[in-house]
Amino acid sequence: MTRGSDPTVRIARAPGRVNLIGDHTDYTGGLVLPMAVDRWTEIRFVGGTADVHLVSADEAEPVTLPLSIDDPTTARPAWGKYVAGVISEMRPAVGIDGVISTTIPIGGGMSSSHALEVAVALALGFRGTVIELAQLTQRAENRASGVPTGIMDQLSIAAGVAGHALVIDCGALTVDPVPMPDDVDVVVQFVAHRTLVGSAYSDRVAECAAAEREIGPLREATPDDASRITDDRIRRRALHVVTENQRVRDFAAALARHDLATAGELMVGSHESLRDLYETSTPQMDAAVAALMRRPGVHGARMTGGGFGGCVVALTERGALDDGWIVHPVDGARLVDDDA
Ligand code: GLA
């Protein structure tokens, strides 16, 4: 699959994402505020083949998979599980032969694996809404990884809007773009590689379910409701989720009135809540946030994404930092013409 100017060659392109605020809320139908960012995974492919054959510039071994897969976890090599997850959900009639390349740092906390899943779904001919695309690739991810992750990553990648962050209600599945101010940078700093497989992510999902058995849906709960929970650990988890949902609302309002100081304080509050109540931060992430907050021109900083490693994100004055990845909000995933 090397015919660069062949009109039958198509490109599926999916961006990475960074979450500005609202972590560990999506799987209880809460609020998140991510943006799709200007790093992309691309698949150049031809369709109509009898199986799925993909070569990746970043992986030693290619993936060759049939069009019908029951258990994606058996796919080899390991990166093929993400492809297999999508195939198992889509059951496509025809395959693709393609080459993958990416500018998303792999394992760097910007959702490189989710971008791959969304790009594979588009290349395999997915037709539907961005919500349906996100739901399908979330199911694919859950089956492939065995981790019950929420819908934030796939939905930000599918529904991104250039120049905007997204207020996503993960219960109602609504996406409201909010303009990002022109006079800020969003800077992502890598802290440590991590995988949510084998992490306490699944424990957190179970702890939220326990909280909901006691006080009902967390997306509708108040801090007072959460404070009534008898078990100390479950109460702290619930308090994080409930206060984080409110921080997302407050952050969106602060951005809208260009109150960057308040937006920054809310990011730090989110980090402290994830560190102290939800216990998904690490000493290195805490140190990275503290170091960022000492730098001139930094409005706010926090861990972002699943935690237990990964990366931190800062909202800064333009040009305040030159270490890390400065990212910009872009449109969501799509099929593009070969010459685009
Ligand atoms: C990971 C998951 C998301 C979300 C975040 C935490 O990125 O894939 O669904 O739960 O962690 O906000």
GROMACS .gro file of C-alpha atoms and ligand atoms in nm:
model
  352
    1MET     CA    1   0.000   0.000   0.000
    2THR     CA    2   0.249   0.258  -0.120
    3ARG     CA    3   0.069   0.425  -0.411
    4GLY     CA    4   0.098   0.784  -0.294
    5SER     CA    5  -0.101   0.946  -0.576
    6ASP     CA    6  -0.348   0.663  -0.638
    7PRO     CA    7  -0.701   0.807  -0.608
    8THR     CA    8  -0.818   0.485  -0.446
    9VAL     CA    9  -0.588   0.558  -0.151
   10ARG     CA   10  -0.782   0.729   0.125
   11ILE     CA   11  -0.675   0.880   0.455
   12ALA     CA   12  -0.849   0.842   0.791
   13ARG     CA   13  -0.719   1.103   1.033
   14ALA     CA   14  -0.791   1.125   1.408
   15PRO     CA   15  -0.647   1.383   1.649
   16GLY     CA   16  -0.523   1.328   2.003
   17ARG     CA   17  -0.690   1.497   2.298
   18VAL     CA   18  -0.605   1.672   2.620
   19ASN     CA   19  -0.848   1.724   2.904
   20LEU     CA   20  -0.839   2.074   3.055
   21ILE     CA   21  -1.058   1.986   3.354
   22GLY     CA   22  -1.311   1.722   3.460
   23ASP     CA   23  -1.131   1.394   3.523
   24HIS     CA   24  -1.280   1.070   3.654
   25THR     CA   25  -1.629   1.203   3.600
   26ASP     CA   26  -1.716   1.055   3.259
   27TYR     CA   27  -1.803   0.702   3.373
   28THR     CA   28  -2.066   0.838   3.612
   29GLY     CA   29  -2.224   1.050   3.338
   30GLY     CA   30  -2.052   1.366   3.461
   31LEU     CA   31  -1.897   1.670   3.296
   32VAL     CA   32  -1.559   1.694   3.120
   33LEU     CA   33  -1.387   1.975   2.932
   34PRO     CA   34  -1.132   1.838   2.684
   35MET     CA   35  -1.020   1.946   2.340
   36ALA     CA   36  -0.900   1.759   2.032
   37VAL     CA   37  -0.540   1.869   1.968
   38ASP     CA   38  -0.315   1.920   1.668
   39ARG     CA   39  -0.137   1.587   1.679
   40TRP     CA   40  -0.284   1.318   1.455
   41THR     CA   41  -0.288   0.950   1.378
   42GLU     CA   42  -0.336   0.884   1.008
   43ILE     CA   43  -0.411   0.567   0.819
   44ARG     CA   44  -0.344   0.573   0.444
   45PHE     CA   45  -0.540   0.283   0.310
   46VAL     CA   46  -0.712   0.108   0.026
   47GLY     CA   47  -1.043  -0.062   0.098
   48GLY     CA   48  -1.219  -0.368  -0.039
   49THR     CA   49  -0.967  -0.625   0.082
   50ALA     CA   50  -1.040  -0.967   0.235
   51ASP     CA   51  -0.883  -0.890   0.573
   52VAL     CA   52  -0.738  -0.601   0.774
   53HIS     CA   53  -0.369  -0.551   0.716
   54LEU     CA   54  -0.198  -0.257   0.884
   55VAL     CA   55   0.164  -0.156   0.904
   56SER     CA   56   0.269   0.106   1.159
   57ALA     CA   57   0.571   0.331   1.131
   58ASP     CA   58   0.612   0.297   1.509
   59GLU     CA   59   0.572  -0.078   1.549
   60ALA     CA   60   0.806  -0.356   1.441
   61GLU     CA   61   0.536  -0.604   1.345
   62PRO     CA   62   0.234  -0.551   1.118
   63VAL     CA   63  -0.117  -0.660   1.210
   64THR     CA   64  -0.320  -0.897   0.994
   65LEU     CA   65  -0.669  -0.971   1.121
   66PRO     CA   66  -0.983  -1.141   0.985
   67LEU     CA   67  -1.310  -0.950   0.943
   68SER     CA   68  -1.482  -1.145   1.219
   69ILE     CA   69  -1.330  -1.144   1.566
   70ASP     CA   70  -1.498  -1.258   1.886
   71ASP     CA   71  -1.222  -1.195   2.140
   72PRO     CA   72  -1.000  -0.896   2.058
   73THR     CA   73  -0.769  -0.965   2.353
   74THR     CA   74  -0.614  -1.257   2.166
   75ALA     CA   75  -0.487  -1.037   1.880
   76ARG     CA   76  -0.112  -1.027   1.825
   77PRO     CA   77   0.112  -0.829   1.825
   78ALA     CA   78  -0.021  -0.639   2.127
   79TRP     CA   79  -0.106  -0.315   1.945
   80GLY     CA   80  -0.337  -0.516   1.721
   81LYS     CA   81  -0.585  -0.547   2.011
   82TYR     CA   82  -0.707  -0.194   1.950
   83VAL     CA   83  -0.766  -0.272   1.583
   84ALA     CA   84  -0.927  -0.604   1.675
   85GLY     CA   85  -1.157  -0.429   1.923
   86VAL     CA   86  -1.293  -0.208   1.646
   87ILE     CA   87  -1.332  -0.501   1.406
   88SER     CA   88  -1.518  -0.702   1.670
   89GLU     CA   89  -1.765  -0.417   1.720
   90MET     CA   90  -1.808  -0.326   1.350
   91ARG     CA   91  -1.796  -0.668   1.183
   92PRO     CA   92  -1.708  -0.500   0.850
   93ALA     CA   93  -1.796  -0.668   0.520
   94VAL     CA   94  -1.463  -0.576   0.361
   95GLY     CA   95  -1.117  -0.502   0.493
   96ILE     CA   96  -0.842  -0.245   0.444
   97ASP     CA   97  -0.475  -0.249   0.361
   98GLY     CA   98  -0.306   0.051   0.518
   99VAL     CA   99  -0.011   0.227   0.669
  100ILE     CA  100  -0.036   0.405   1.004
  101SER     CA  101   0.170   0.705   1.110
  102THR     CA  102   0.123   0.934   1.406
  103THR     CA  103   0.245   1.260   1.553
  104ILE     CA  104   0.073   1.183   1.886
  105PRO     CA  105   0.336   1.080   2.141
  106ILE     CA  106   0.261   0.708   2.197
  107GLY     CA  107   0.185   0.641   2.564
  108GLY     CA  108   0.224   1.013   2.633
  109GLY     CA  109  -0.124   1.069   2.771
  110MET     CA  110  -0.278   1.229   2.461
  111SER     CA  111  -0.495   0.929   2.372
  112SER     CA  112  -0.283   0.779   2.095
  113SER     CA  113  -0.460   0.442   2.124
  114HIS     CA  114  -0.807   0.601   2.114
  115ALA     CA  115  -0.711   0.801   1.805
  116LEU     CA  116  -0.600   0.477   1.642
  117GLU     CA  117  -0.936   0.314   1.721
  118VAL     CA  118  -1.134   0.606   1.581
  119ALA     CA  119  -0.918   0.618   1.266
  120VAL     CA  120  -0.960   0.242   1.215
  121ALA     CA  121  -1.338   0.273   1.248
  122LEU     CA  122  -1.348   0.549   0.984
  123ALA     CA  123  -1.120   0.355   0.752
  124LEU     CA  124  -1.343   0.047   0.789
  125GLY     CA  125  -1.637   0.253   0.665
  126PHE     CA  126  -1.809   0.363   0.987
  127ARG     CA  127  -2.121   0.563   0.908
  128GLY     CA  128  -2.310   0.742   1.183
  129THR     CA  129  -2.299   1.035   1.421
  130VAL     CA  130  -1.994   1.142   1.619
  131ILE     CA  131  -2.173   1.015   1.930
  132GLU     CA  132  -2.220   0.671   1.772
  133LEU     CA  133  -1.856   0.672   1.659
  134ALA     CA  134  -1.745   0.751   2.014
  135GLN     CA  135  -1.974   0.483   2.162
  136LEU     CA  136  -1.852   0.218   1.919
  137THR     CA  137  -1.485   0.292   1.980
  138GLN     CA  138  -1.541   0.312   2.357
  139ARG     CA  139  -1.689  -0.041   2.347
  140ALA     CA  140  -1.394  -0.149   2.132
  141GLU     CA  141  -1.148  -0.004   2.383
  142ASN     CA  142  -1.328  -0.161   2.681
  143ARG     CA  143  -1.327  -0.504   2.515
  144ALA     CA  144  -0.967  -0.480   2.397
  145SER     CA  145  -0.819  -0.351   2.723
  146GLY     CA  146  -1.058  -0.502   2.978
  147VAL     CA  147  -1.067  -0.163   3.154
  148PRO     CA  148  -1.412   0.002   3.192
  149THR     CA  149  -1.302   0.345   3.069
  150GLY     CA  150  -1.553   0.621   2.996
  151ILE     CA  151  -1.641   0.797   2.672
  152MET     CA  152  -1.447   1.123   2.712
  153ASP     CA  153  -1.143   1.039   2.502
  154GLN     CA  154  -1.326   0.894   2.203
  155LEU     CA  155  -1.588   1.170   2.208
  156SER     CA  156  -1.331   1.451   2.218
  157ILE     CA  157  -1.145   1.290   1.928
  158ALA     CA  158  -1.465   1.240   1.727
  159ALA     CA  159  -1.636   1.572   1.802
  160GLY     CA  160  -1.347   1.823   1.822
  161VAL     CA  161  -1.407   2.178   1.696
  162ALA     CA  162  -1.115   2.395   1.579
  163GLY     CA  163  -1.042   2.682   1.817
  164HIS     CA  164  -1.270   2.538   2.084
  165ALA     CA  165  -1.263   2.320   2.392
  166LEU     CA  166  -1.568   2.101   2.449
  167VAL     CA  167  -1.800   2.091   2.747
  168ILE     CA  168  -1.923   1.732   2.730
  169ASP     CA  169  -2.207   1.602   2.941
  170CYS     CA  170  -2.120   1.231   2.947
  171GLY     CA  171  -2.468   1.139   3.074
  172ALA     CA  172  -2.679   1.335   2.827
  173LEU     CA  173  -2.409   1.288   2.558
  174THR     CA  174  -2.416   1.653   2.457
  175VAL     CA  175  -2.115   1.846   2.331
  176ASP     CA  176  -2.099   2.225   2.370
  177PRO     CA  177  -1.795   2.390   2.208
  178VAL     CA  178  -1.651   2.682   2.407
  179PRO     CA  179  -1.404   2.918   2.235
  180MET     CA  180  -1.049   2.905   2.368
  181PRO     CA  181  -0.910   3.254   2.433
  182ASP     CA  182  -0.649   3.375   2.181
  183ASP     CA  183  -0.405   3.488   2.449
  184VAL     CA  184  -0.336   3.153   2.615
  185ASP     CA  185  -0.122   2.849   2.549
  186VAL     CA  186  -0.222   2.500   2.649
  187VAL     CA  187   0.096   2.311   2.732
  188VAL     CA  188   0.119   1.937   2.791
  189GLN     CA  189   0.416   1.796   2.980
  190PHE     CA  190   0.490   1.427   2.980
  191VAL     CA  191   0.559   1.284   3.325
  192ALA     CA  192   0.571   0.905   3.304
  193HIS     CA  193   0.452   0.620   3.084
  194ARG     CA  194   0.156   0.435   3.219
  195THR     CA  195  -0.121   0.201   3.121
  196LEU     CA  196  -0.460   0.186   3.288
  197VAL     CA  197  -0.449  -0.193   3.253
  198GLY     CA  198  -0.362  -0.324   3.598
  199SER     CA  199  -0.402   0.023   3.755
  200ALA     CA  200  -0.659   0.121   4.017
  201TYR     CA  201  -0.879   0.273   3.743
  202SER     CA  202  -1.123  -0.020   3.764
  203ASP     CA  203  -1.130   0.015   4.146
  204ARG     CA  204  -1.234   0.379   4.108
  205VAL     CA  205  -1.517   0.282   3.874
  206ALA     CA  206  -1.633   0.025   4.134
  207GLU     CA  207  -1.603   0.278   4.418
  208CYS     CA  208  -1.824   0.523   4.228
  209ALA     CA  209  -2.079   0.246   4.173
  210ALA     CA  210  -2.076   0.182   4.549
  211ALA     CA  211  -2.135   0.553   4.614
  212GLU     CA  212  -2.428   0.552   4.370
  213ARG     CA  213  -2.587   0.255   4.546
  214GLU     CA  214  -2.594   0.469   4.858
  215ILE     CA  215  -2.690   0.815   4.730
  216GLY     CA  216  -2.810   0.769   4.371
  217PRO     CA  217  -2.655   0.904   4.049
  218LEU     CA  218  -2.341   1.109   4.119
  219ARG     CA  219  -2.421   1.333   3.822
  220GLU     CA  220  -2.720   1.463   4.018
  221ALA     CA  221  -2.567   1.455   4.366
  222THR     CA  222  -2.465   1.757   4.575
  223PRO     CA  223  -2.162   1.781   4.805
  224ASP     CA  224  -2.406   1.741   5.097
  225ASP     CA  225  -2.532   1.414   4.950
  226ALA     CA  226  -2.176   1.289   4.910
  227SER     CA  227  -2.087   1.393   5.266
  228ARG     CA  228  -2.354   1.154   5.399
  229ILE     CA  229  -2.175   0.845   5.266
  230THR     CA  230  -2.065   0.637   5.562
  231ASP     CA  231  -1.749   0.471   5.425
  232ASP     CA  232  -1.461   0.719   5.431
  233ARG     CA  233  -1.297   0.608   5.107
  234ILE     CA  234  -1.623   0.594   4.910
  235ARG     CA  235  -1.723   0.935   5.050
  236ARG     CA  236  -1.396   1.091   4.932
  237ARG     CA  237  -1.433   0.942   4.584
  238ALA     CA  238  -1.789   1.075   4.559
  239LEU     CA  239  -1.687   1.418   4.686
  240HIS     CA  240  -1.425   1.440   4.414
  241VAL     CA  241  -1.673   1.356   4.140
  242VAL     CA  242  -1.942   1.593   4.262
  243THR     CA  243  -1.705   1.887   4.315
  244GLU     CA  244  -1.525   1.816   3.986
  245ASN     CA  245  -1.853   1.841   3.795
  246GLN     CA  246  -1.904   2.185   3.950
  247ARG     CA  247  -1.546   2.287   3.866
  248VAL     CA  248  -1.614   2.206   3.500
  249ARG     CA  249  -1.918   2.437   3.502
  250ASP     CA  250  -1.720   2.710   3.678
  251PHE     CA  251  -1.422   2.669   3.444
  252ALA     CA  252  -1.643   2.706   3.135
  253ALA     CA  253  -1.798   3.020   3.286
  254ALA     CA  254  -1.454   3.161   3.373
  255LEU     CA  255  -1.329   3.103   3.018
  256ALA     CA  256  -1.640   3.273   2.878
  257ARG     CA  257  -1.573   3.589   3.081
  258HIS     CA  258  -1.197   3.565   3.019
  259ASP     CA  259  -1.122   3.521   3.388
  260LEU     CA  260  -0.804   3.323   3.343
  261ALA     CA  261  -0.696   3.356   3.707
  262THR     CA  262  -1.013   3.178   3.821
  263ALA     CA  263  -0.980   2.918   3.545
  264GLY     CA  264  -0.627   2.849   3.665
  265GLU     CA  265  -0.733   2.820   4.030
  266LEU     CA  266  -1.001   2.569   3.930
  267MET     CA  267  -0.737   2.358   3.752
  268VAL     CA  268  -0.524   2.351   4.066
  269GLY     CA  269  -0.833   2.268   4.274
  270SER     CA  270  -0.904   1.980   4.038
  271HIS     CA  271  -0.549   1.852   4.077
  272GLU     CA  272  -0.569   1.867   4.456
  273SER     CA  273  -0.899   1.681   4.453
  274LEU     CA  274  -0.758   1.409   4.226
  275ARG     CA  275  -0.452   1.389   4.451
  276ASP     CA  276  -0.621   1.392   4.792
  277LEU     CA  277  -0.975   1.261   4.744
  278TYR     CA  278  -0.950   1.043   4.436
  279GLU     CA  279  -0.587   0.932   4.475
  280THR     CA  280  -0.502   0.906   4.106
  281SER     CA  281  -0.201   1.138   4.108
  282THR     CA  282   0.160   1.041   4.174
  283PRO     CA  283   0.444   1.224   4.353
  284GLN     CA  284   0.603   1.301   4.013
  285MET     CA  285   0.277   1.450   3.883
  286ASP     CA  286   0.237   1.655   4.202
  287ALA     CA  287   0.595   1.782   4.165
  288ALA     CA  288   0.539   1.866   3.797
  289VAL     CA  289   0.227   2.068   3.882
  290ALA     CA  290   0.403   2.246   4.169
  291ALA     CA  291   0.699   2.331   3.945
  292LEU     CA  292   0.466   2.466   3.676
  293MET     CA  293   0.280   2.682   3.928
  294ARG     CA  294   0.609   2.850   4.026
  295ARG     CA  295   0.673   2.958   3.665
  296PRO     CA  296   0.578   3.314   3.561
  297GLY     CA  297   0.277   3.333   3.331
  298VAL     CA  298   0.119   3.002   3.436
  299HIS     CA  299  -0.252   3.044   3.519
  300GLY     CA  300  -0.308   2.686   3.631
  301ALA     CA  301  -0.185   2.329   3.599
  302ARG     CA  302  -0.309   1.981   3.682
  303MET     CA  303  -0.272   1.615   3.608
  304THR     CA  304  -0.485   1.521   3.309
  305GLY     CA  305  -0.650   1.197   3.200
  306GLY     CA  306  -0.654   0.872   3.391
  307GLY     CA  307  -0.359   0.948   3.617
  308PHE     CA  308  -0.119   0.701   3.780
  309GLY     CA  309   0.139   0.859   3.545
  310GLY     CA  310   0.073   1.009   3.204
  311CYS     CA  311   0.096   1.385   3.173
  312VAL     CA  312   0.010   1.723   3.320
  313VAL     CA  313  -0.151   2.018   3.143
  314ALA     CA  314  -0.098   2.390   3.200
  315LEU     CA  315  -0.295   2.696   3.094
  316THR     CA  316  -0.048   2.981   3.045
  317GLU     CA  317   0.005   3.323   2.896
  318ARG     CA  318   0.118   3.300   2.535
  319GLY     CA  319   0.485   3.202   2.517
  320ALA     CA  320   0.526   3.150   2.893
  321LEU     CA  321   0.671   2.798   2.859
  322ASP     CA  322   0.905   2.649   2.605
  323ASP     CA  323   0.927   2.302   2.759
  324GLY     CA  324   0.644   2.063   2.677
  325TRP     CA  325   0.404   2.034   2.385
  326ILE     CA  326   0.205   2.347   2.303
  327VAL     CA  327  -0.123   2.214   2.162
  328HIS     CA  328  -0.408   2.383   1.976
  329PRO     CA  329  -0.773   2.280   1.948
  330VAL     CA  330  -0.864   2.121   1.615
  331ASP     CA  331  -1.156   1.957   1.437
  332GLY     CA  332  -1.244   1.597   1.513
  333ALA     CA  333  -1.162   1.280   1.322
  334ARG     CA  334  -1.258   1.240   0.957
  335LEU     CA  335  -1.176   1.085   0.623
  336VAL     CA  336  -0.970   1.323   0.413
  337ASP     CA  337  -0.888   1.320   0.043
  338ASP     CA  338  -0.555   1.181  -0.057
  339ASP     CA  339  -0.424   1.521  -0.166
  340ALA     CA  340  -0.560   1.712   0.138
  341GLA     C1  341  -0.895   0.784   3.091
  341GLA     C2  342  -1.025   0.721   3.038
  341GLA     C3  343  -1.135   0.827   3.030
  341GLA     C4  344  -1.149   0.906   3.160
  341GLA     C5  345  -1.012   0.954   3.209
  341GLA     C6  346  -1.022   1.018   3.344
  341GLA     O1  347  -0.844   0.875   2.999
  341GLA     O2  348  -1.005   0.665   2.910
  341GLA     O3  349  -1.257   0.765   2.995
  341GLA     O4  350  -1.215   0.830   3.258
  341GLA     O5  351  -0.919   0.848   3.216
  341GLA     O6  352  -1.096   1.136   3.336
   0.00000   0.00000   0.00000
